[in-house]
């Protein structure tokens, strides 16, 4: 198997279950011949998903399941309900079942070394999807396929420049930031990229006046934005780390008697269909796309890793930046 880290980048309900001590939901599905898509043995893939916290995640899960079925792999799938202990239990379950490959999207960046050492000892290669981890031993996983979250943060800041110009905004820019799940790679890195541009180019006129996690959920975005508006009623910009939090925030903005997209300019990340609908209605000003359809690339990578091949170092899937005037044209093409 591979013993070095390889990077691939792609542009862009919960039930208790038996079998996992931490109560993550697990199911498995397979299709196709016993030979799988490439002939020979049938590949078994254990996939530990973060959860179902957002429209993006739902689309990502669907992509993985459909691609595994198309490839003819046996997929063992678990929903971690956004709890690291559930993912660790799922990974240990996959090790015990002696799957060929393990893939997972880490809830948070730290705390994975012990279980990944167990997988390495069992000679089961591990692929990270969507989110990265911090580890002292890069050989604990063979590849990463996901987006550049720091760059997404930078792009969100550059997009805000265009949004402010288009709105004719003058004066101080008072930004509320809805962060993703604390400790998660996209939350850390989307904030970092945005701050990088803000500090370098807008130190005197932009200020993040309040910032708090909304846990990547619509309900979290609604609740936290309501609190933001009470403590900082003069907020004029919202930067949300994903569309679902932005959509929840819109409800609170409207409940406060303000107009989202006008009184409070909104930039978010993901590009899910509901976000585009809100943009077409003038309620979100701009969206940085993060494509969730990683399934086909993941299945290709699983096959190569299982065959012991040296995998490609970097694969990019198209991501775009969208402003309000592009929303209606883009909406019919949304697959997620």
mmCIF file of C-alpha atoms in Angstrom:
data_model
loop_
_atom_site.group_PDB
_atom_site.id
_atom_site.type_symbol
_atom_site.label_atom_id
_atom_site.label_comp_id
_atom_site.label_asym_id
_atom_site.label_seq_id
_atom_site.Cartn_x
_atom_site.Cartn_y
_atom_site.Cartn_z
ATOM 1 C CA UNK A 1 0.000 0.000 0.000
ATOM 2 C CA UNK A 2 0.993 3.585 -0.254
ATOM 3 C CA UNK A 3 3.111 4.969 2.535
ATOM 4 C CA UNK A 4 3.112 8.610 1.731
ATOM 5 C CA UNK A 5 0.576 11.352 1.816
ATOM 6 C CA UNK A 6 -1.081 12.227 -1.469
ATOM 7 C CA UNK A 7 -3.433 15.081 -2.022
ATOM 8 C CA UNK A 8 -6.393 15.293 -4.321
ATOM 9 C CA UNK A 9 -8.574 18.352 -4.277
ATOM 10 C CA UNK A 10 -12.067 18.575 -5.631
ATOM 11 C CA UNK A 11 -13.680 21.936 -6.402
ATOM 12 C CA UNK A 12 -16.449 21.612 -4.562
ATOM 13 C CA UNK A 13 -31.464 12.429 9.728
ATOM 14 C CA UNK A 14 -30.118 10.602 12.202
ATOM 15 C CA UNK A 15 -30.940 7.240 13.721
ATOM 16 C CA UNK A 16 -29.372 5.126 16.443
ATOM 17 C CA UNK A 17 -28.056 1.837 15.199
ATOM 18 C CA UNK A 18 -26.938 -1.493 16.447
ATOM 19 C CA UNK A 19 -23.380 -2.587 15.916
ATOM 20 C CA UNK A 20 -21.553 0.622 16.859
ATOM 21 C CA UNK A 21 -20.930 1.352 20.505
ATOM 22 C CA UNK A 22 -21.276 5.093 19.951
ATOM 23 C CA UNK A 23 -24.654 4.680 18.271
ATOM 24 C CA UNK A 24 -23.752 5.957 14.833
ATOM 25 C CA UNK A 25 -26.142 4.941 12.078
ATOM 26 C CA UNK A 26 -24.666 2.233 9.883
ATOM 27 C CA UNK A 27 -25.955 0.600 6.751
ATOM 28 C CA UNK A 28 -24.446 -1.129 3.789
ATOM 29 C CA UNK A 29 -25.355 -1.513 0.157
ATOM 30 C CA UNK A 30 -23.895 -3.100 -2.908
ATOM 31 C CA UNK A 31 -24.702 -3.613 -6.540
ATOM 32 C CA UNK A 32 -23.171 -4.950 -9.713
ATOM 33 C CA UNK A 33 -21.311 -8.192 -10.217
ATOM 34 C CA UNK A 34 -19.017 -9.758 -7.651
ATOM 35 C CA UNK A 35 -16.144 -8.552 -9.772
ATOM 36 C CA UNK A 36 -16.997 -4.910 -9.204
ATOM 37 C CA UNK A 37 -16.265 -2.335 -11.861
ATOM 38 C CA UNK A 38 -12.756 -3.416 -12.684
ATOM 39 C CA UNK A 39 -12.874 -7.212 -12.594
ATOM 40 C CA UNK A 40 -11.395 -9.475 -9.927
ATOM 41 C CA UNK A 41 -12.418 -9.275 -6.277
ATOM 42 C CA UNK A 42 -15.234 -7.090 -5.060
ATOM 43 C CA UNK A 43 -14.025 -4.062 -3.097
ATOM 44 C CA UNK A 44 -15.533 -3.300 0.304
ATOM 45 C CA UNK A 45 -15.449 0.344 1.390
ATOM 46 C CA UNK A 46 -16.196 1.609 4.884
ATOM 47 C CA UNK A 47 -17.327 5.237 4.813
ATOM 48 C CA UNK A 48 -17.827 7.244 8.025
ATOM 49 C CA UNK A 49 -19.783 10.409 7.238
ATOM 50 C CA UNK A 50 -19.857 13.490 9.484
ATOM 51 C CA UNK A 51 -23.645 13.528 9.688
ATOM 52 C CA UNK A 52 -26.525 15.206 7.888
ATOM 53 C CA UNK A 53 -26.167 18.746 9.163
ATOM 54 C CA UNK A 54 -26.678 20.580 5.881
ATOM 55 C CA UNK A 55 -27.877 20.415 2.299
ATOM 56 C CA UNK A 56 -24.239 20.098 1.228
ATOM 57 C CA UNK A 57 -23.719 17.049 3.415
ATOM 58 C CA UNK A 58 -26.918 15.412 2.157
ATOM 59 C CA UNK A 59 -25.721 15.862 -1.436
ATOM 60 C CA UNK A 60 -22.278 14.533 -0.539
ATOM 61 C CA UNK A 61 -23.743 11.408 1.042
ATOM 62 C CA UNK A 62 -25.976 10.804 -1.975
ATOM 63 C CA UNK A 63 -23.001 11.187 -4.315
ATOM 64 C CA UNK A 64 -20.921 8.652 -2.363
ATOM 65 C CA UNK A 65 -23.723 6.084 -2.178
ATOM 66 C CA UNK A 66 -24.652 6.395 -5.850
ATOM 67 C CA UNK A 67 -21.031 6.228 -6.995
ATOM 68 C CA UNK A 68 -20.326 3.147 -4.852
ATOM 69 C CA UNK A 69 -23.375 1.429 -6.323
ATOM 70 C CA UNK A 70 -22.326 2.349 -9.854
ATOM 71 C CA UNK A 71 -18.809 1.015 -9.206
ATOM 72 C CA UNK A 72 -20.171 -2.258 -7.820
ATOM 73 C CA UNK A 73 -18.492 -1.838 -4.424
ATOM 74 C CA UNK A 74 -19.848 -3.114 -1.117
ATOM 75 C CA UNK A 75 -20.408 0.108 0.852
ATOM 76 C CA UNK A 76 -20.603 0.082 4.622
ATOM 77 C CA UNK A 77 -21.893 3.538 5.574
ATOM 78 C CA UNK A 78 -22.227 5.226 8.950
ATOM 79 C CA UNK A 79 -23.667 8.592 10.004
ATOM 80 C CA UNK A 80 -21.641 9.983 12.915
ATOM 81 C CA UNK A 81 -24.274 12.533 13.930
ATOM 82 C CA UNK A 82 -21.459 15.134 14.106
ATOM 83 C CA UNK A 83 -19.738 13.292 16.965
ATOM 84 C CA UNK A 84 -16.089 12.284 16.734
ATOM 85 C CA UNK A 85 -16.560 9.313 19.065
ATOM 86 C CA UNK A 86 -19.132 7.897 16.654
ATOM 87 C CA UNK A 87 -16.727 8.142 13.734
ATOM 88 C CA UNK A 88 -13.970 6.471 15.723
ATOM 89 C CA UNK A 89 -16.343 3.628 16.628
ATOM 90 C CA UNK A 90 -17.354 3.297 12.976
ATOM 91 C CA UNK A 91 -13.723 3.126 11.824
ATOM 92 C CA UNK A 92 -12.969 0.451 14.432
ATOM 93 C CA UNK A 93 -15.994 -1.477 13.222
ATOM 94 C CA UNK A 94 -14.680 -1.316 9.647
ATOM 95 C CA UNK A 95 -11.264 -2.552 10.822
ATOM 96 C CA UNK A 96 -12.922 -5.490 12.582
ATOM 97 C CA UNK A 97 -14.893 -6.263 9.414
ATOM 98 C CA UNK A 98 -11.647 -6.213 7.414
ATOM 99 C CA UNK A 99 -12.877 -3.875 4.677
ATOM 100 C CA UNK A 100 -10.477 -3.141 1.829
ATOM 101 C CA UNK A 101 -10.473 0.645 2.202
ATOM 102 C CA UNK A 102 -11.737 3.125 4.805
ATOM 103 C CA UNK A 103 -12.796 6.679 3.918
ATOM 104 C CA UNK A 104 -14.182 9.354 6.191
ATOM 105 C CA UNK A 105 -14.882 13.057 6.467
ATOM 106 C CA UNK A 106 -13.473 14.074 9.866
ATOM 107 C CA UNK A 107 -15.764 15.925 12.280
ATOM 108 C CA UNK A 108 -12.773 17.827 13.691
ATOM 109 C CA UNK A 109 -9.095 18.067 12.765
ATOM 110 C CA UNK A 110 -7.441 16.501 15.829
ATOM 111 C CA UNK A 111 -7.682 13.278 17.809
ATOM 112 C CA UNK A 112 -7.361 10.667 15.042
ATOM 113 C CA UNK A 113 -3.883 9.207 15.472
ATOM 114 C CA UNK A 114 -4.809 6.248 17.705
ATOM 115 C CA UNK A 115 -7.568 4.824 15.527
ATOM 116 C CA UNK A 116 -5.659 5.485 12.297
ATOM 117 C CA UNK A 117 -2.662 3.604 13.724
ATOM 118 C CA UNK A 118 -5.038 0.682 14.264
ATOM 119 C CA UNK A 119 -6.072 0.838 10.613
ATOM 120 C CA UNK A 120 -2.447 1.017 9.501
ATOM 121 C CA UNK A 121 -1.543 -1.990 11.644
ATOM 122 C CA UNK A 122 -4.422 -3.867 10.007
ATOM 123 C CA UNK A 123 -3.022 -2.795 6.603
ATOM 124 C CA UNK A 124 -6.233 -1.024 5.623
ATOM 125 C CA UNK A 125 -5.580 2.215 3.698
ATOM 126 C CA UNK A 126 -7.479 5.309 4.811
ATOM 127 C CA UNK A 127 -8.687 8.135 2.569
ATOM 128 C CA UNK A 128 -9.803 11.491 3.924
ATOM 129 C CA UNK A 129 -12.694 13.143 2.101
ATOM 130 C CA UNK A 130 -13.817 16.769 2.236
ATOM 131 C CA UNK A 131 -11.977 17.623 5.453
ATOM 132 C CA UNK A 132 -8.354 17.297 6.480
ATOM 133 C CA UNK A 133 -6.797 16.380 9.827
ATOM 134 C CA UNK A 134 -3.769 17.374 11.879
ATOM 135 C CA UNK A 135 -1.477 14.441 12.627
ATOM 136 C CA UNK A 136 2.131 13.847 13.594
ATOM 137 C CA UNK A 137 2.331 10.965 11.098
ATOM 138 C CA UNK A 138 1.212 11.654 7.543
ATOM 139 C CA UNK A 139 1.540 7.970 6.655
ATOM 140 C CA UNK A 140 -1.610 7.213 8.685
ATOM 141 C CA UNK A 141 -3.682 8.076 5.642
ATOM 142 C CA UNK A 142 -2.857 7.619 1.979
ATOM 143 C CA UNK A 143 -4.787 10.445 0.359
ATOM 144 C CA UNK A 144 -7.035 13.450 0.814
ATOM 145 C CA UNK A 145 -9.761 14.512 -1.583
ATOM 146 C CA UNK A 146 -11.466 17.812 -0.846
ATOM 147 C CA UNK A 147 -11.560 21.544 -1.397
ATOM 148 C CA UNK A 148 -9.163 24.332 -0.449
ATOM 149 C CA UNK A 149 -11.079 25.938 2.410
ATOM 150 C CA UNK A 150 -8.533 28.704 2.963
ATOM 151 C CA UNK A 151 -8.919 29.752 -0.649
ATOM 152 C CA UNK A 152 -12.698 29.661 -0.249
ATOM 153 C CA UNK A 153 -12.337 32.143 2.613
ATOM 154 C CA UNK A 154 -10.156 34.384 0.467
ATOM 155 C CA UNK A 155 -12.668 34.196 -2.367
ATOM 156 C CA UNK A 156 -15.494 35.080 0.014
ATOM 157 C CA UNK A 157 -13.621 38.231 1.037
ATOM 158 C CA UNK A 158 -12.944 39.204 -2.575
ATOM 159 C CA UNK A 159 -16.584 38.542 -3.362
ATOM 160 C CA UNK A 160 -17.627 40.846 -0.519
ATOM 161 C CA UNK A 161 -15.600 43.606 -2.185
ATOM 162 C CA UNK A 162 -17.753 43.227 -5.301
ATOM 163 C CA UNK A 163 -20.958 43.038 -3.280
ATOM 164 C CA UNK A 164 -20.136 46.237 -1.389
ATOM 165 C CA UNK A 165 -19.249 48.039 -4.613
ATOM 166 C CA UNK A 166 -22.435 46.900 -6.324
ATOM 167 C CA UNK A 167 -24.511 47.988 -3.305
ATOM 168 C CA UNK A 168 -22.831 51.399 -3.283
ATOM 169 C CA UNK A 169 -21.874 50.908 0.349
ATOM 170 C CA UNK A 170 -19.937 53.724 1.992
ATOM 171 C CA UNK A 171 -18.422 53.791 5.449
ATOM 172 C CA UNK A 172 -17.521 51.138 7.985
ATOM 173 C CA UNK A 173 -18.169 47.488 7.224
ATOM 174 C CA UNK A 174 -19.387 45.757 10.395
ATOM 175 C CA UNK A 175 -19.274 42.023 9.808
ATOM 176 C CA UNK A 176 -21.009 39.225 11.671
ATOM 177 C CA UNK A 177 -19.400 35.836 11.084
ATOM 178 C CA UNK A 178 -21.314 32.579 11.422
ATOM 179 C CA UNK A 179 -18.633 29.949 11.926
ATOM 180 C CA UNK A 180 -18.881 26.262 11.159
ATOM 181 C CA UNK A 181 -18.472 23.499 13.729
ATOM 182 C CA UNK A 182 -15.762 24.355 16.232
ATOM 183 C CA UNK A 183 -12.559 22.477 15.433
ATOM 184 C CA UNK A 184 -13.654 21.453 11.931
ATOM 185 C CA UNK A 185 -11.270 22.145 9.048
ATOM 186 C CA UNK A 186 -13.705 24.227 6.954
ATOM 187 C CA UNK A 187 -14.588 26.410 9.947
ATOM 188 C CA UNK A 188 -10.956 27.058 10.828
ATOM 189 C CA UNK A 189 -9.761 27.601 7.274
ATOM 190 C CA UNK A 190 -12.686 29.607 5.848
ATOM 191 C CA UNK A 191 -12.226 32.044 8.733
ATOM 192 C CA UNK A 192 -8.462 32.119 8.167
ATOM 193 C CA UNK A 193 -8.691 32.839 4.447
ATOM 194 C CA UNK A 194 -11.258 35.589 4.929
ATOM 195 C CA UNK A 195 -9.186 37.248 7.672
ATOM 196 C CA UNK A 196 -6.071 37.059 5.506
ATOM 197 C CA UNK A 197 -7.658 39.276 2.830
ATOM 198 C CA UNK A 198 -9.395 41.511 5.355
ATOM 199 C CA UNK A 199 -6.177 42.213 7.269
ATOM 200 C CA UNK A 200 -4.119 42.743 4.131
ATOM 201 C CA UNK A 201 -6.522 44.938 2.178
ATOM 202 C CA UNK A 202 -9.259 46.253 4.482
ATOM 203 C CA UNK A 203 -7.662 46.730 7.874
ATOM 204 C CA UNK A 204 -9.065 50.234 8.259
ATOM 205 C CA UNK A 205 -12.641 49.783 7.051
ATOM 206 C CA UNK A 206 -13.681 46.139 7.700
ATOM 207 C CA UNK A 207 -14.196 44.698 11.152
ATOM 208 C CA UNK A 208 -15.635 41.399 12.347
ATOM 209 C CA UNK A 209 -17.645 42.711 15.290
ATOM 210 C CA UNK A 210 -19.115 39.369 16.354
ATOM 211 C CA UNK A 211 -18.321 35.748 15.488
ATOM 212 C CA UNK A 212 -19.770 32.491 16.772
ATOM 213 C CA UNK A 213 -20.391 28.942 15.633
ATOM 214 C CA UNK A 214 -23.743 28.009 14.143
ATOM 215 C CA UNK A 215 -22.552 24.393 13.773
ATOM 216 C CA UNK A 216 -23.167 24.416 9.998
ATOM 217 C CA UNK A 217 -26.924 24.005 10.621
ATOM 218 C CA UNK A 218 -29.893 26.115 9.588
ATOM 219 C CA UNK A 219 -31.275 26.096 13.131
ATOM 220 C CA UNK A 220 -27.901 27.169 14.495
ATOM 221 C CA UNK A 221 -27.640 30.028 12.011
ATOM 222 C CA UNK A 222 -31.124 31.265 12.961
ATOM 223 C CA UNK A 223 -30.487 31.143 16.690
ATOM 224 C CA UNK A 224 -27.039 32.734 16.627
ATOM 225 C CA UNK A 225 -28.048 35.476 14.179
ATOM 226 C CA UNK A 226 -30.952 36.434 16.437
ATOM 227 C CA UNK A 227 -28.454 36.891 19.279
ATOM 228 C CA UNK A 228 -26.088 38.834 17.001
ATOM 229 C CA UNK A 229 -28.829 41.307 16.097
ATOM 230 C CA UNK A 230 -29.672 41.923 19.738
ATOM 231 C CA UNK A 231 -26.064 42.561 20.774
ATOM 232 C CA UNK A 232 -24.965 44.326 17.561
ATOM 233 C CA UNK A 233 -27.991 45.883 15.831
ATOM 234 C CA UNK A 234 -25.747 47.898 13.481
ATOM 235 C CA UNK A 235 -24.326 44.832 11.684
ATOM 236 C CA UNK A 236 -24.367 45.488 7.927
ATOM 237 C CA UNK A 237 -22.625 42.361 6.574
ATOM 238 C CA UNK A 238 -22.972 38.651 7.301
ATOM 239 C CA UNK A 239 -20.273 36.156 6.316
ATOM 240 C CA UNK A 240 -21.606 32.622 6.789
ATOM 241 C CA UNK A 241 -19.351 29.591 6.473
ATOM 242 C CA UNK A 242 -22.123 27.700 4.703
ATOM 243 C CA UNK A 243 -25.460 28.321 2.994
ATOM 244 C CA UNK A 244 -27.567 26.549 5.590
ATOM 245 C CA UNK A 245 -26.454 28.916 8.353
ATOM 246 C CA UNK A 246 -27.067 31.865 6.025
ATOM 247 C CA UNK A 247 -30.585 30.589 5.317
ATOM 248 C CA UNK A 248 -31.298 30.289 9.021
ATOM 249 C CA UNK A 249 -29.891 33.772 9.596
ATOM 250 C CA UNK A 250 -32.201 35.201 6.940
ATOM 251 C CA UNK A 251 -35.177 34.132 9.041
ATOM 252 C CA UNK A 252 -33.854 36.062 12.046
ATOM 253 C CA UNK A 253 -32.978 39.105 9.934
ATOM 254 C CA UNK A 254 -36.506 39.230 8.566
ATOM 255 C CA UNK A 255 -37.999 38.687 12.021
ATOM 256 C CA UNK A 256 -36.021 41.738 13.188
ATOM 257 C CA UNK A 257 -37.673 43.854 10.487
ATOM 258 C CA UNK A 258 -34.582 44.086 8.287
ATOM 259 C CA UNK A 259 -34.119 43.115 4.642
ATOM 260 C CA UNK A 260 -31.516 40.409 3.991
ATOM 261 C CA UNK A 261 -29.396 41.239 0.965
ATOM 262 C CA UNK A 262 -30.054 44.979 1.415
ATOM 263 C CA UNK A 263 -29.938 46.106 5.054
ATOM 264 C CA UNK A 264 -27.520 43.276 5.747
ATOM 265 C CA UNK A 265 -25.395 42.091 2.833
ATOM 266 C CA UNK A 266 -24.781 38.343 2.874
ATOM 267 C CA UNK A 267 -21.937 36.234 1.506
ATOM 268 C CA UNK A 268 -21.823 32.483 2.130
ATOM 269 C CA UNK A 269 -20.089 29.301 1.001
ATOM 270 C CA UNK A 270 -21.373 26.048 -0.587
ATOM 271 C CA UNK A 271 -23.749 26.708 -3.481
ATOM 272 C CA UNK A 272 -26.610 24.382 -2.550
ATOM 273 C CA UNK A 273 -29.884 24.820 -4.410
ATOM 274 C CA UNK A 274 -31.712 26.513 -1.505
ATOM 275 C CA UNK A 275 -28.882 29.049 -1.351
ATOM 276 C CA UNK A 276 -29.323 29.826 -5.040
ATOM 277 C CA UNK A 277 -33.072 30.219 -4.550
ATOM 278 C CA UNK A 278 -32.387 32.768 -1.794
ATOM 279 C CA UNK A 279 -29.900 34.527 -4.087
ATOM 280 C CA UNK A 280 -32.430 34.667 -6.910
ATOM 281 C CA UNK A 281 -34.817 36.331 -4.428
ATOM 282 C CA UNK A 282 -32.187 38.944 -3.547
ATOM 283 C CA UNK A 283 -31.660 37.658 -0.006
ATOM 284 C CA UNK A 284 -28.090 36.382 -0.437
ATOM 285 C CA UNK A 285 -25.670 38.586 -2.355
ATOM 286 C CA UNK A 286 -22.980 36.093 -3.239
ATOM 287 C CA UNK A 287 -21.972 32.453 -2.822
ATOM 288 C CA UNK A 288 -18.592 30.754 -3.087
ATOM 289 C CA UNK A 289 -19.160 27.267 -4.457
ATOM 290 C CA UNK A 290 -17.869 24.128 -2.730
ATOM 291 C CA UNK A 291 -18.824 21.090 -4.797
ATOM 292 C CA UNK A 292 -20.113 18.114 -2.741
ATOM 293 C CA UNK A 293 -20.207 15.607 -5.610
ATOM 294 C CA UNK A 294 -17.030 13.779 -4.624
ATOM 295 C CA UNK A 295 -18.384 10.244 -5.059
ATOM 296 C CA UNK A 296 -17.069 9.413 -8.558
ATOM 297 C CA UNK A 297 -13.563 10.711 -7.809
ATOM 298 C CA UNK A 298 -13.544 8.841 -4.499
ATOM 299 C CA UNK A 299 -14.474 5.532 -6.130
ATOM 300 C CA UNK A 300 -11.743 5.923 -8.739
ATOM 301 C CA UNK A 301 -9.277 6.630 -5.950
ATOM 302 C CA UNK A 302 -10.463 3.645 -3.888
ATOM 303 C CA UNK A 303 -9.820 1.326 -6.829
ATOM 304 C CA UNK A 304 -6.311 2.682 -7.381
ATOM 305 C CA UNK A 305 -5.448 2.526 -3.686
ATOM 306 C CA UNK A 306 -6.775 -1.034 -3.374
ATOM 307 C CA UNK A 307 -4.686 -2.021 -6.402
ATOM 308 C CA UNK A 308 -1.596 -0.529 -4.754
ATOM 309 C CA UNK A 309 -1.175 2.131 -7.411
ATOM 310 C CA UNK A 310 0.446 5.486 -6.831
ATOM 311 C CA UNK A 311 -2.502 7.840 -6.958
ATOM 312 C CA UNK A 312 -2.637 11.235 -8.607
ATOM 313 C CA UNK A 313 -1.419 14.002 -6.361
ATOM 314 C CA UNK A 314 -4.085 16.551 -7.227
ATOM 315 C CA UNK A 315 -7.457 16.458 -9.015
ATOM 316 C CA UNK A 316 -9.567 19.590 -9.297
ATOM 317 C CA UNK A 317 -13.301 19.786 -9.800
ATOM 318 C CA UNK A 318 -14.685 23.068 -11.034
ATOM 319 C CA UNK A 319 -15.866 25.531 -8.417
ATOM 320 C CA UNK A 320 -17.356 28.926 -9.103
ATOM 321 C CA UNK A 321 -18.215 32.231 -7.474
ATOM 322 C CA UNK A 322 -21.744 33.508 -7.960
ATOM 323 C CA UNK A 323 -23.408 36.887 -7.463
ATOM 324 C CA UNK A 324 -27.120 37.671 -7.396
ATOM 325 C CA UNK A 325 -27.375 38.428 -11.099
ATOM 326 C CA UNK A 326 -26.064 34.925 -11.913
ATOM 327 C CA UNK A 327 -28.409 33.058 -9.589
ATOM 328 C CA UNK A 328 -31.412 32.590 -11.863
ATOM 329 C CA UNK A 329 -29.297 31.314 -14.743
ATOM 330 C CA UNK A 330 -27.371 28.918 -12.509
ATOM 331 C CA UNK A 331 -30.368 27.619 -10.547
ATOM 332 C CA UNK A 332 -31.685 25.187 -13.196
ATOM 333 C CA UNK A 333 -28.281 23.483 -13.356
ATOM 334 C CA UNK A 334 -27.973 22.890 -9.611
ATOM 335 C CA UNK A 335 -27.605 19.189 -8.875
ATOM 336 C CA UNK A 336 -27.462 19.719 -5.115
#
